[in-house]
Short mmCIF file of C-alpha atoms in Angstrom, two decimals:
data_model
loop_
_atom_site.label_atom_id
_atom_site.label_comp_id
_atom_site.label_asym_id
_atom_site.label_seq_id
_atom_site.Cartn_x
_atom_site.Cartn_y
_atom_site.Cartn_z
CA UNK U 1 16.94 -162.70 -16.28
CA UNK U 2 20.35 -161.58 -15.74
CA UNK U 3 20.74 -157.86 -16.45
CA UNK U 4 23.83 -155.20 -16.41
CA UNK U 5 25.36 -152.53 -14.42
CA UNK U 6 24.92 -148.92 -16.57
CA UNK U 7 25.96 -145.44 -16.04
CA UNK U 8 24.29 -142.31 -16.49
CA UNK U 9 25.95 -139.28 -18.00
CA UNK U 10 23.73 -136.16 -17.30
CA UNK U 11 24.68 -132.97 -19.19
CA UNK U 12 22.95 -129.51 -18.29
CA UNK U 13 21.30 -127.68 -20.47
CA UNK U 14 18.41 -129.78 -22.20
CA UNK U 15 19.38 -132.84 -19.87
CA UNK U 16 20.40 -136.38 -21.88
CA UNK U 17 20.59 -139.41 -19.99
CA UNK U 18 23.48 -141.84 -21.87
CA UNK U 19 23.50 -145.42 -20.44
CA UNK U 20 26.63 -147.04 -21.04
CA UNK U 21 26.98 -150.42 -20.83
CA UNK U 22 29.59 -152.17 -18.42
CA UNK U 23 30.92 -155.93 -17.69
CA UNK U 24 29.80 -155.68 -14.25
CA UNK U 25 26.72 -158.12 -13.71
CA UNK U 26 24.16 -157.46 -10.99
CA UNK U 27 21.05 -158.78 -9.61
CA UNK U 28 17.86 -160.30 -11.24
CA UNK U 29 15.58 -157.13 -11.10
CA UNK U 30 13.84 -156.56 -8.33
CA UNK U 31 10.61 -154.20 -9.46
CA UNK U 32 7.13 -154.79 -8.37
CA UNK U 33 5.70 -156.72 -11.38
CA UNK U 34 2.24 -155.71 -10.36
CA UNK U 35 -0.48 -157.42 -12.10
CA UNK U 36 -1.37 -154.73 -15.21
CA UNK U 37 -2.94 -155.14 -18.82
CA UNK U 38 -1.60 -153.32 -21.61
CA UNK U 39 -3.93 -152.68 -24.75
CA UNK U 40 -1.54 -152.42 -27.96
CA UNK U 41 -3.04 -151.38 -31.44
CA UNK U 42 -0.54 -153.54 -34.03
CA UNK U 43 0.19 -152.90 -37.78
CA UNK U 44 0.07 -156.14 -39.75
CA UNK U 45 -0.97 -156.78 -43.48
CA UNK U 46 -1.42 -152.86 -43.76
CA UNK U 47 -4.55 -152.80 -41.05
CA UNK U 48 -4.64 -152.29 -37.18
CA UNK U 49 -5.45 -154.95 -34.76
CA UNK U 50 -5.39 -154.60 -31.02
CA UNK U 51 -4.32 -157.31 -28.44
CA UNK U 52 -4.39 -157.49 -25.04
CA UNK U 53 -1.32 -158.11 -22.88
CA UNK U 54 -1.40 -159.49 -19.07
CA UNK U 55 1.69 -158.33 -16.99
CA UNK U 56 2.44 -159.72 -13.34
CA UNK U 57 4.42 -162.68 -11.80
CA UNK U 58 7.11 -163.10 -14.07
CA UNK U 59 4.46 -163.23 -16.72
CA UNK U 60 4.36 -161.33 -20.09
CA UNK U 61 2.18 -162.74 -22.92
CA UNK U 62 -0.83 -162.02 -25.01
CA UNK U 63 -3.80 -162.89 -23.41
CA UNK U 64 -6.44 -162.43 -26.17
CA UNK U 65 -7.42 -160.43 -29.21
CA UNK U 66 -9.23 -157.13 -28.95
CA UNK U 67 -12.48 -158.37 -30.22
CA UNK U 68 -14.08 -154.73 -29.70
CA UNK U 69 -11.90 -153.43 -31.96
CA UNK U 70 -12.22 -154.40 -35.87
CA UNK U 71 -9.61 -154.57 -38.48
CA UNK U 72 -9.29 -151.17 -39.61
CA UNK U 73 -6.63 -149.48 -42.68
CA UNK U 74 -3.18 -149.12 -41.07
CA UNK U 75 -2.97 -145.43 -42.99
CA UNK U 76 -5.50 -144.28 -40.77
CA UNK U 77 -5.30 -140.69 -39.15
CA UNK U 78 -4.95 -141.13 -35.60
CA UNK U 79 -6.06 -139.10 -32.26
CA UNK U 80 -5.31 -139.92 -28.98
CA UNK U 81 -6.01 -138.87 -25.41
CA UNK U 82 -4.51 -140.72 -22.48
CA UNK U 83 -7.83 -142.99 -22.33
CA UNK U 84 -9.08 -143.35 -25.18
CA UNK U 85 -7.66 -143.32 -29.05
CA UNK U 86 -9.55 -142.49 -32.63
CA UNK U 87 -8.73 -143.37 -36.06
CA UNK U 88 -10.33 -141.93 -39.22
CA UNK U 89 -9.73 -142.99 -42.73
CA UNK U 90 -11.23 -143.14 -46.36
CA UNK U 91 -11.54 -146.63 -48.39
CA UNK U 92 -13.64 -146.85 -51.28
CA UNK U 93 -14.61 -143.25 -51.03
CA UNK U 94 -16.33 -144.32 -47.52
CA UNK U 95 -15.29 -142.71 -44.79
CA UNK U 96 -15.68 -144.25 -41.48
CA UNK U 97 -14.30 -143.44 -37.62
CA UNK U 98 -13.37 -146.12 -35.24
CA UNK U 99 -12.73 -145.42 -31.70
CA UNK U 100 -11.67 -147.24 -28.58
CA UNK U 101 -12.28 -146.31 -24.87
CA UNK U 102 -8.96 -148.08 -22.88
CA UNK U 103 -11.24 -147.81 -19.56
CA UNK U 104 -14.11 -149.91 -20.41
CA UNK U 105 -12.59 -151.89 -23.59
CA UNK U 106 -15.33 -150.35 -25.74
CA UNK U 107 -15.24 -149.60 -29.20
CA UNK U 108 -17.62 -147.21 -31.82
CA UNK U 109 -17.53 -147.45 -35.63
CA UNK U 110 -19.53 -144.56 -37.72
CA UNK U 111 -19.72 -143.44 -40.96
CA UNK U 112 -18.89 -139.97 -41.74
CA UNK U 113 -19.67 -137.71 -44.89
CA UNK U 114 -22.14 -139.46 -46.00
CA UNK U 115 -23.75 -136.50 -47.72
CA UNK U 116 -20.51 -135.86 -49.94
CA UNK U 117 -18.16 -138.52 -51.74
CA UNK U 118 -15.06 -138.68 -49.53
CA UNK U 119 -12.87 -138.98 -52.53
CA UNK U 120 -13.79 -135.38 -53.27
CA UNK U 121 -12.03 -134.14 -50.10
CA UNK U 122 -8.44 -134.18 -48.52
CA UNK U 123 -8.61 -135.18 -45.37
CA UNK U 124 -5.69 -133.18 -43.00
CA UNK U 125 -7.10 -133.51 -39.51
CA UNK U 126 -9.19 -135.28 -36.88
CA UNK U 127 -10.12 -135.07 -33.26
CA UNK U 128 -12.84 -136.49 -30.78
CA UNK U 129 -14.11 -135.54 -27.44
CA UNK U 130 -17.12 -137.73 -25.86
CA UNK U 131 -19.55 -137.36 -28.01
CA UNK U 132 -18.31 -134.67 -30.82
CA UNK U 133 -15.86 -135.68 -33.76
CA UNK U 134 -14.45 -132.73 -35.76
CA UNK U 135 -12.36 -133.80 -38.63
CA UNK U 136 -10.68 -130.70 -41.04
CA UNK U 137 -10.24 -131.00 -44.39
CA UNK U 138 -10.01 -128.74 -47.63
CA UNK U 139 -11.62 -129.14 -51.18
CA UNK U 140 -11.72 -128.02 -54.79
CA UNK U 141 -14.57 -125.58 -55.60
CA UNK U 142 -15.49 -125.30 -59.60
CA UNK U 143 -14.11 -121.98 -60.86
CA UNK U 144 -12.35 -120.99 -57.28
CA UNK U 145 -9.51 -121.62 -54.96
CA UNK U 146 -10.11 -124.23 -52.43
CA UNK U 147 -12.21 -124.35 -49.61
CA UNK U 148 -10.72 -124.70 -46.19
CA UNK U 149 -13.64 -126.53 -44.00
CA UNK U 150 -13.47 -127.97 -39.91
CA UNK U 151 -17.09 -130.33 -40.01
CA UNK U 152 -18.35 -131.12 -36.41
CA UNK U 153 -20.50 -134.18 -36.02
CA UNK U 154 -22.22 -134.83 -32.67
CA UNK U 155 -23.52 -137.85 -32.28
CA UNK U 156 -26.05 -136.95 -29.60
CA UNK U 157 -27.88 -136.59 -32.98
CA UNK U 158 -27.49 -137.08 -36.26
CA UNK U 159 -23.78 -137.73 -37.81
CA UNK U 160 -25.74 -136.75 -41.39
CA UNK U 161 -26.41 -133.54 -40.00
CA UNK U 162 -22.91 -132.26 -39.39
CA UNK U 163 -22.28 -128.44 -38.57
CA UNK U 164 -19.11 -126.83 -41.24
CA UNK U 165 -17.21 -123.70 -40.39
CA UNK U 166 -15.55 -122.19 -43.02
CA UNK U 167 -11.84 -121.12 -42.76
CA UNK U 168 -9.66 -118.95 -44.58
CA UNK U 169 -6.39 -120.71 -43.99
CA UNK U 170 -5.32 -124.40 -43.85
CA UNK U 171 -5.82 -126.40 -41.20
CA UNK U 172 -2.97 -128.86 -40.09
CA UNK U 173 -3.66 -130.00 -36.84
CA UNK U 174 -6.93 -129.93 -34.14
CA UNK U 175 -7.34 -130.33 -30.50
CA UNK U 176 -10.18 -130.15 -28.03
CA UNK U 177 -10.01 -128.37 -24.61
CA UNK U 178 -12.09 -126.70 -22.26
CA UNK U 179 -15.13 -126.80 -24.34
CA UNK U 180 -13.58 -125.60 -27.17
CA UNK U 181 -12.11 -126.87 -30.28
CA UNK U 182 -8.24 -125.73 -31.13
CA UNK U 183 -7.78 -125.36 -35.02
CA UNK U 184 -4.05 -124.98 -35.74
CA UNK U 185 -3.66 -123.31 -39.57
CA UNK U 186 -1.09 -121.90 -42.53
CA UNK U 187 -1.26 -119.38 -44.17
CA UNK U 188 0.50 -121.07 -47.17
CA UNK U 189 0.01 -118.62 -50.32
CA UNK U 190 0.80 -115.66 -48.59
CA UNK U 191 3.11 -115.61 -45.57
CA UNK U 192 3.95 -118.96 -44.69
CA UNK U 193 3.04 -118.64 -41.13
CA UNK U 194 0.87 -120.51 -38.90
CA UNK U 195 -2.21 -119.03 -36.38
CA UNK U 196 -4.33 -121.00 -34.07
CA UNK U 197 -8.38 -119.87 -33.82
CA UNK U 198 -10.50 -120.81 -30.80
CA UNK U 199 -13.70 -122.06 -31.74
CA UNK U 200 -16.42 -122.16 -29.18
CA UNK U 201 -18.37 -125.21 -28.90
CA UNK U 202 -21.81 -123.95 -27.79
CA UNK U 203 -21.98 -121.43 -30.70
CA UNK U 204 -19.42 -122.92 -33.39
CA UNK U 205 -18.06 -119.67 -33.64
CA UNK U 206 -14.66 -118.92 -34.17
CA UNK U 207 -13.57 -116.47 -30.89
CA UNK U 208 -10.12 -115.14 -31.78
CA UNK U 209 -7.03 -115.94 -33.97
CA UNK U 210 -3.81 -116.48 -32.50
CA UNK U 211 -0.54 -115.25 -34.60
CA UNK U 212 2.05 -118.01 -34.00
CA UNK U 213 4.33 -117.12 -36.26
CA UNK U 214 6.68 -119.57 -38.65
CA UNK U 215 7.07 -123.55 -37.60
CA UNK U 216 4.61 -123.95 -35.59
CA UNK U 217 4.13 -127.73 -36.55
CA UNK U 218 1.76 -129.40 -33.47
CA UNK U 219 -0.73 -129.65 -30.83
CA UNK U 220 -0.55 -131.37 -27.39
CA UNK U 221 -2.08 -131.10 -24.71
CA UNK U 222 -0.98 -131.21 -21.08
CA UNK U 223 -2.79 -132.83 -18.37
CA UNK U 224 -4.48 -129.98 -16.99
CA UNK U 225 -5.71 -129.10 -20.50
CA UNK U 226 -2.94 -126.10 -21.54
CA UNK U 227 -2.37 -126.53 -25.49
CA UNK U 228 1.11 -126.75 -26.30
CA UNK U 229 2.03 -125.98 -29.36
CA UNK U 230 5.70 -127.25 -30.56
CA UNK U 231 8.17 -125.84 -32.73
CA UNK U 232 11.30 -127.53 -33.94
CA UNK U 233 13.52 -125.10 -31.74
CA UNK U 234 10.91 -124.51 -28.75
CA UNK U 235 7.20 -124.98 -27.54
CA UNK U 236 4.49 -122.04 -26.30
CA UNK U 237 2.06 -123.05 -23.88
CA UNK U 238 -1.54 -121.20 -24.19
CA UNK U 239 -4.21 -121.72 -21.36
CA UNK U 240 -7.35 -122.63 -23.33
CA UNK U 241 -9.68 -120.21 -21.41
CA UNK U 242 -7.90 -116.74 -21.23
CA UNK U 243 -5.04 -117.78 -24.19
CA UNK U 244 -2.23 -116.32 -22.48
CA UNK U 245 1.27 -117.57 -23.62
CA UNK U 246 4.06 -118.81 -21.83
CA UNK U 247 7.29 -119.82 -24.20
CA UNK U 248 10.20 -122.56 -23.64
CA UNK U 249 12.95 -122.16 -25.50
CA UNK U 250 15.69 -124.86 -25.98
CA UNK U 251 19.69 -124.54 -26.21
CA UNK U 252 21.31 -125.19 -29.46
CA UNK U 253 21.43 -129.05 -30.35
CA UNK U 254 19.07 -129.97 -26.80
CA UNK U 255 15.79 -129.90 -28.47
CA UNK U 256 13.62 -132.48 -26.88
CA UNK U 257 11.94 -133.42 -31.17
CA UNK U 258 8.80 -134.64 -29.79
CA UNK U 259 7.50 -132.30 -32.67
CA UNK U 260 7.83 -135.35 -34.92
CA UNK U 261 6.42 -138.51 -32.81
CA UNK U 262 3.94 -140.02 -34.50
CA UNK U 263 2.84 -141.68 -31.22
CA UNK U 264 3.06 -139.83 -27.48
CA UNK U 265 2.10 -140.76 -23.78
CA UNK U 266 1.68 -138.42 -21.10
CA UNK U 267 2.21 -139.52 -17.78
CA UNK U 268 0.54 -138.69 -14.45
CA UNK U 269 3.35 -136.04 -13.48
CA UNK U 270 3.05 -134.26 -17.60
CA UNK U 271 5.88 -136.24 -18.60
CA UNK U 272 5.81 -137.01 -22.35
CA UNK U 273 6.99 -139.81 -23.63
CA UNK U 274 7.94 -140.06 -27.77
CA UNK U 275 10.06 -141.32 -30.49
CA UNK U 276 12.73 -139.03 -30.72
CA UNK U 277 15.11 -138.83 -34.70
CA UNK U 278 18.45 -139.51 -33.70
CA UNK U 279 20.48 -139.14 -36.59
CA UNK U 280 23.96 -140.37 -35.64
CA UNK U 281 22.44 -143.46 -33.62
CA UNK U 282 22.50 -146.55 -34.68
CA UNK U 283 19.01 -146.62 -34.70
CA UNK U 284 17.91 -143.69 -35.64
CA UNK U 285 14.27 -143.40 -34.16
CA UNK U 286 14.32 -144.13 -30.24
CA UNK U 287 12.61 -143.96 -26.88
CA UNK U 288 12.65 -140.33 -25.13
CA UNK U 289 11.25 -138.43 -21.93
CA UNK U 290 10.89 -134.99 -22.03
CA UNK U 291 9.85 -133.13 -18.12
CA UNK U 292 8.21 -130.08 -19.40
CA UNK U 293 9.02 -128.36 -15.68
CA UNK U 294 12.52 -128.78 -15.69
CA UNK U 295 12.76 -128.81 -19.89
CA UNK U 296 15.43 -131.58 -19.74
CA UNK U 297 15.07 -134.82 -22.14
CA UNK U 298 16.18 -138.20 -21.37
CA UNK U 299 17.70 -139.88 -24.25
CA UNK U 300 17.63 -144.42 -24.68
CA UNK U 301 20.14 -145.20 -27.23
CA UNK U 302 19.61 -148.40 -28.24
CA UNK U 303 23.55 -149.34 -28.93
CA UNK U 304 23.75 -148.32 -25.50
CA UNK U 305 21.85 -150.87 -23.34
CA UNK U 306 22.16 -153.68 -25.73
CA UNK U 307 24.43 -155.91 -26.76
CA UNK U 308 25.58 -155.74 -30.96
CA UNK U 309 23.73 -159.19 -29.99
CA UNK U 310 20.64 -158.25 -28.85
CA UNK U 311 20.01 -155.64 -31.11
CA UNK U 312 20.77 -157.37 -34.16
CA UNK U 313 19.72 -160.99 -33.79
CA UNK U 314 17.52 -161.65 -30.63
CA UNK U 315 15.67 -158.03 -30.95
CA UNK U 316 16.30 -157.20 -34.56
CA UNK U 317 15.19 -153.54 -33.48
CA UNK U 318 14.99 -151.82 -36.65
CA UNK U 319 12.91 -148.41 -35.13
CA UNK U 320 11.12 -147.05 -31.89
CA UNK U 321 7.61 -147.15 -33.29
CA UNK U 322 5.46 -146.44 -29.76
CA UNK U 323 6.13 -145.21 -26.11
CA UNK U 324 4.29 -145.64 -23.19
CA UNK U 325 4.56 -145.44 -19.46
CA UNK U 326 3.71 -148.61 -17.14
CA UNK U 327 3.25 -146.05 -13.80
CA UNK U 328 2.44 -148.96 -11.02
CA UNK U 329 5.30 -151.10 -12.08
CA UNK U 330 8.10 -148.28 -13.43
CA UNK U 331 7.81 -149.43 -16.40
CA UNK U 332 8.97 -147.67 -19.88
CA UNK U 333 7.42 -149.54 -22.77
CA UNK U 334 9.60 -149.50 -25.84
CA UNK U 335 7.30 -150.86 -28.68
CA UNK U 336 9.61 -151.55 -32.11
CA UNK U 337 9.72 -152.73 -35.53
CA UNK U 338 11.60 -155.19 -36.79
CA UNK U 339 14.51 -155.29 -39.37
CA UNK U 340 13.17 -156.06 -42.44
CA UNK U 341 9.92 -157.27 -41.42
CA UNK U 342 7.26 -154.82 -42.11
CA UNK U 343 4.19 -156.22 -40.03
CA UNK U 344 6.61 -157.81 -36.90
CA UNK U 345 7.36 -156.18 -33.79
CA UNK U 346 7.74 -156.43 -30.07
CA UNK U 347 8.24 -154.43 -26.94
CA UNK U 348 11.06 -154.10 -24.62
CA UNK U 349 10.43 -152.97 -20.87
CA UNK U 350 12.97 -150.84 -18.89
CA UNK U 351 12.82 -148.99 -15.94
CA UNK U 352 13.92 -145.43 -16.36
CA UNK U 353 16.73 -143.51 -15.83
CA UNK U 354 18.27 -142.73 -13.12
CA UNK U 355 17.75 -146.84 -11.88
CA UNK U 356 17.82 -147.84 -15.26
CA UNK U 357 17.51 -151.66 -15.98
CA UNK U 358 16.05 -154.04 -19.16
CA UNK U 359 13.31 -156.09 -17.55
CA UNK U 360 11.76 -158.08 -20.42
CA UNK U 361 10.67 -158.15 -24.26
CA UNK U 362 7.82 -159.78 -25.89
CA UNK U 363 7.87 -160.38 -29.55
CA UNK U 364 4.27 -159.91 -31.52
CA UNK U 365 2.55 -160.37 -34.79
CA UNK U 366 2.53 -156.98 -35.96
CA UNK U 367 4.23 -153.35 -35.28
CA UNK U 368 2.86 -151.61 -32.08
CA UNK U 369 1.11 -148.60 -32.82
CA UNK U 370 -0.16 -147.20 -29.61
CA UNK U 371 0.06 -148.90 -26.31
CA UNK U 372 -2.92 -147.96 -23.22
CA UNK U 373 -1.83 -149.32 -19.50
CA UNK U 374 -4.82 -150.41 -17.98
#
């Protein structure tokens, strides 16, 4: 394929790459193409499906259907790690987890609150590590305020045997590190702000409560297991054993917005990649980088490395709806909706910036969700 010469504009600060399109043609890419298999969850008909893709010799196709996996309610909470990804969700007051393993293809099903009827409950959380699921939630109690409740199933033994700890505060997001479980809440009837409580995994006890004041809207984690927890205007890093804090703040109009992906990928060097809200772009949710080290953000404007062609007839890109990161081959993966098509999609490949080029696109039977490099 014939691609195009582009420049990058760097500005200090929070960093934003800008590729600009030129006239000047150049070489049929030259990257490896190693042979790789990508494992894409895809929205179609309001359920998730997941494909396979092979990758290598000029090839780029689906290979086969992800039989492991069963159709399963698009609305789904979801919970991933960078091996492995878990959905929870309620239909006919049954509520059931699904989870997939990207390293051995495997996939679990359970069914969870069995003891209760899941319509009774609102569901605002959900996380898994191996073998424990804990999934936060709050419900109406006759004559009292609601209950705030984080239920732990292990299933080592019985899911119908779950373990609840009671909360005073709202929980709004979860995350499991070092052996313990991450419970981020808001304190919404009194003060508006958010705290994060420890709770030990051997005990089920809650250790300590962390103030973290107003906006504190999500948890990551990084790849040596430090939860970061992101604001709209910066991000605190806490070490999940001793919970000291280290903060990043960001310059006026530079922050990164990886507060509001709904789908991530952390690469091997803590690179995150996201859908990042552009506003004033022509499409306003695109492909980002953020390096937490150097706290600079590269930027893919779609106008800017596609033709009004491209983007409007042969892609028909109407949002950014997954990001991943292809490490053997260099390879962003750009997964997208199309215009007016609610369960069609694709995904674009590019190698990043600063040797930016467009390598391919496939187009697919549904919206990717979440893509896993194997």
């Amino acid at each position: 394929m014939k691609t195009y010469k582009y420049v990058a504009c760097f500005v200090l600060g929070l960093s934003f790459f800008a590729c600009e399109k030129s006239s000047e043609q150049v070489e049929d890419n030259i990257a490896p193409n190693l042979q790789v298999e990508y494992t894409v969850f895809l929205q179609n008909n309001n359920v998730l499906n997941g494909v396979v893709l092979g990758s290598g010799e000029d090839e780029f196709s689906v290979k086969s259907s992800l039989s492991t996996f069963s159709n399963f309610p698009s609305n789904a909470i979801k919970y991933r790690t960078k091996t492995d990804i878990s959905y929870f969700a309620t239909t006919n007051c049954k509520a059931t987890l699904q989870w997939f393993n990207s390293e051995n293809s495997e996939s679990t099903s359970v069914a969870l609150f069995e003891d209760i009827n899941a319509c009774d409950i609102n569901v605002h959380a959900m996380a898994r590590f191996n073998e424990i699921v804990a999934v936060a939630y709050e419900r109406d109690l006759l004559g009292k305020d609601k209950q705030f409740v984080v239920r732990l199933n292990s299933f080592v033994g019985s899911v119908n045997s779950p373990t609840e700890i009671i909360l005073d505060k709202k929980p709004v997001d979860l995350l499991f590190s070092s052996n313990r479980l991450f419970v981020l809440t808001l304190n919404e009837f009194v003060t508006e702000e958010y705290h994060l409580s420890a709770i030990d995994l051997n005990t089920n006890e809650i250790l300590m409560e962390l103030d973290l004041g107003l906006d504190a809207k999500r948890l990551f984690a990084n790849n040596v297991g430090e939860i970061i927890v992101s604001y709209p205007k910066l991000h605190t890093i806490i070490d999940p054993v001793t919970l000291d804090k280290s903060y990043t703040s960001y310059g006026d109009n530079t922050e990164p917005g990886f507060v509001t992906t709904s789908d991530f990928f952390m690469d091997n060097a803590g690179k995150i990649y996201f859908q990042k809200n552009v506003p004033s772009a022509e499409i306003t949710e695109v492909p980002a980088i953020y390096d937490f080290e150097k706290n600079s953000t590269v930027v893919y404007l779609f106008e800017n490395f596609l033709t009004e062609t491209e983007l409007n007839i042969k892609y028909d890109i109407a949002q950014t709806t997954s990001v991943a990161y292809d490490e053997a081959n260099n390879y962003v993966l750009i997964g997208y909706q199309k215009k007016g098509q609610v369960d069609k999609g694709g995904i674009l490949r590019i190698t990043p910036a600063p040797d930016f080029k467009l390598i391919d696109n496939i187009d697919l039977d549904g919206v990717p969700n979440t893509i896993f490099i194997k």
